[in-house]
Amino acid sequence: MNRGFLRLDDPVTAIRGIGEAKALLLQRLGIATAEDLVYFFPRRYEDRRQVVTIQDLAPGGPPQAFRARVVSIEQRVARSNRRMQITRVCLSDGKNVAWALWFNRWNLSRILREGMELALYGSLEPRRPVPELLNPEFEILDGSDPRSVGRIVPVYSATAGLNEKWLRRVIDTVLETLAPTIADILPPPIVEKFHFIDAASAVRQMHQPTDEALFRAARQRLVFEEFFLLQVGLALRHRRGCLEKKAPALAGQADLTRKFLAELPFELTDDQRRVAQEIADDMRRSVPMNRLLQGDVGSGKTVVAVMALLQALDSGVQAAMMAPTAVLAQQHALTLNRWLAPLGVEVGLLPGGVAPAEKKKIHEQLSDGTLRVVVGTHALIQEAVSFKRLGLIVIDEQHRFGVLQRKALNSKAGAEAPHTLVMTATPIPRTLALSVYGDLAVSTIRQLPSGRQPIKSVWIGDNRLPKMLRFLEGEMAAGRQIYWVCPLIEESENFDAAPLESRFEKLRREFPNRRLAMLHGRMGEKEKNAVMTEFSAGRIDLLASTTVIEVGVDVPNATVMVVENAERFGLSQLHQLRGRVGRGPAKSWCILYADPKNPEAEHRLDQFCSLSDGFAIAEADMQLRGPGEFCGVRQHGLTDFRVADLIRDGAVMEVARQEAFALIAQGDPYESFPLLMQAVLSRYGRMLDIARTA
Ligand code: ADP
Ligand code: MG
């Protein structure tokens, strides 16, 4: 290999000293190219700027950097363990001596020579008769300046087979060759505006910080750059969404909407009114709406969605509503029917466990336009459903981020793009929303309908089980209904309902006079629907279930949610479950029946019981689990940053977003900033589906 010609996009095997074996190990660290190495930043740093003398080393103290010469080397087999070999080296700095011991470093006697000068980093063992260091890090100084002492030293995440020292050396050399070739992709006006340091220096500072201020400037630039790339990608997608296809402008007379509101048994909250207005305004335009409606569980998003559906119908187009589970789709169909049947609007349900003949009929009616509203699961996009003229798609409980599904549904509307309303009850911390939903407008309902009582949340252990069972009996005697949720056993291959089934049997023996039923994902659609219908109608007192009832289910007479093994659930998921109760005027309870194994788990349960606001819970959840795990966004790769941290750097994301959207609104970025656009496309082109369309 010719080092002079190494390029950023070369595979690591083009680097001297890296063969196939090392390349495989690097792959484990996510490193495939020279560029990956350059951007493989340290996990932490060690300040070894101060180089001391042997005399300054304190037994049992922190590791320190010093220089010394090799006086003698001896190697022997350990007395206690014949397989252990000890290398003992006597070191001197001219004034004092110390001994360094290494274990099982067979090659040391070949590498080290008497008289060699070393840079060392380590600490003296406490309570030894002579000054001794165990396995100190060392570097041979053959006349050159030391790399491992006298400066701030990067510490990389190593992996088995690749040690720190090796990584440091390789990255050092690659950086020397390639840093000058790192291009400045940020538009010059932005660099000037924020006084950013140049890209090459920033990358160097990250690996080899020289001082704190410069290091901070470096990090700042790189964080901005990462967020900016993402936001430019999102801005491009947003712009294309606006330009590519027109949506039908839904500005018909609001006849159905007016009738609906007149019949509604409650007053809309101010927040509901406000977000409904935002949505209505969007839908009146021929730019496709892309709006996220977020509101805590029970905040009344469904009514708002129905108003949007009616606006579509009032303007003569069809509307579809998609739910993540069949149970929820079924329930929405019931709710919509209850509200829309009096207005003379029929609601179709797909697939809803319907017979093939009926399914075929619904398909026909959708394509000839006689059926104007359909509710369904993902089957709506997977199946060969075609619409006469689809004007609005509502996607409920989309906290699992179905960006791709949204796209598939969009293609249902042919030459036109439908308006899209995405609803979620897992409020997303703002920074995360800006990255994952960055091309969506966001409406938020913060207020719950009045008359709601706060849900009382407690957590209990086994010792209070009998007391809880007596309490449940009392609630059922008063005519209330109960959910009892058991977690799935994830390890088992086919999901194992055993914990649920055995709990169900115990509950049946406990409450022989009550009507109990069970619900889990392995039941057929028909069976599930039958159980939900019975529960909604109040003909079941206690429903033992897996998390299939996690989202959306709305039975106002249910007042107690028991979550068994609550320690296994994330905070947001618990909050979703809790949201199944407290939907009516009666006092409601969420009881976490848990067996926390450690103080942290206990703390989490306490935290959950003390928080009632979904936004606060989402923040706490994201901090506990990290943004990647938080509601499964990691699969998108949108939040995999090299330097930036979504939690720490939230404020930068806002700025990057403003700058990116302003830039894209300005003209042809491909012409003005080709390097930037190339970087955006190579990082996000496929993920965001924004390959160049000019
Ligand atoms: P979510 O936002 O969790 O989807 P829903 O739309 O299911 O909440 O609404 C929860 C319950 O509150 C439903 O029974 C609904 O009819 C009721 N509801 C919605 N808006 C209001 C309101 N403004 N006043 C009283 N009850 C309301
Ligand atoms: Mg809902």
PDB file of C-alpha atoms and ligand atoms in Angstrom, residues 301-302 332 396-397 552 583, ligand 2:
ATOM      1  CA  LYS A 301     -57.355  12.587  20.204  1.00  0.00           C
ATOM      2  CA  THR A 302     -60.010  10.391  18.629  1.00  0.00           C
ATOM      3  CA  HIS A 332     -62.154   2.518  16.465  1.00  0.00           C
ATOM      4  CA  ASP A 396     -53.330   6.237  15.305  1.00  0.00           C
ATOM      5  CA  GLU A 397     -50.845   5.387  18.053  1.00  0.00           C
ATOM      6  CA  GLY A 552     -55.850   3.036  22.621  1.00  0.00           C
ATOM      7  CA  ARG A 583     -61.335   7.479  31.394  1.00  0.00           C
TER       8      ARG A 583
HETATM    9 MG    MG B   2     -56.423   6.857  21.231  1.00  0.00          MG
END
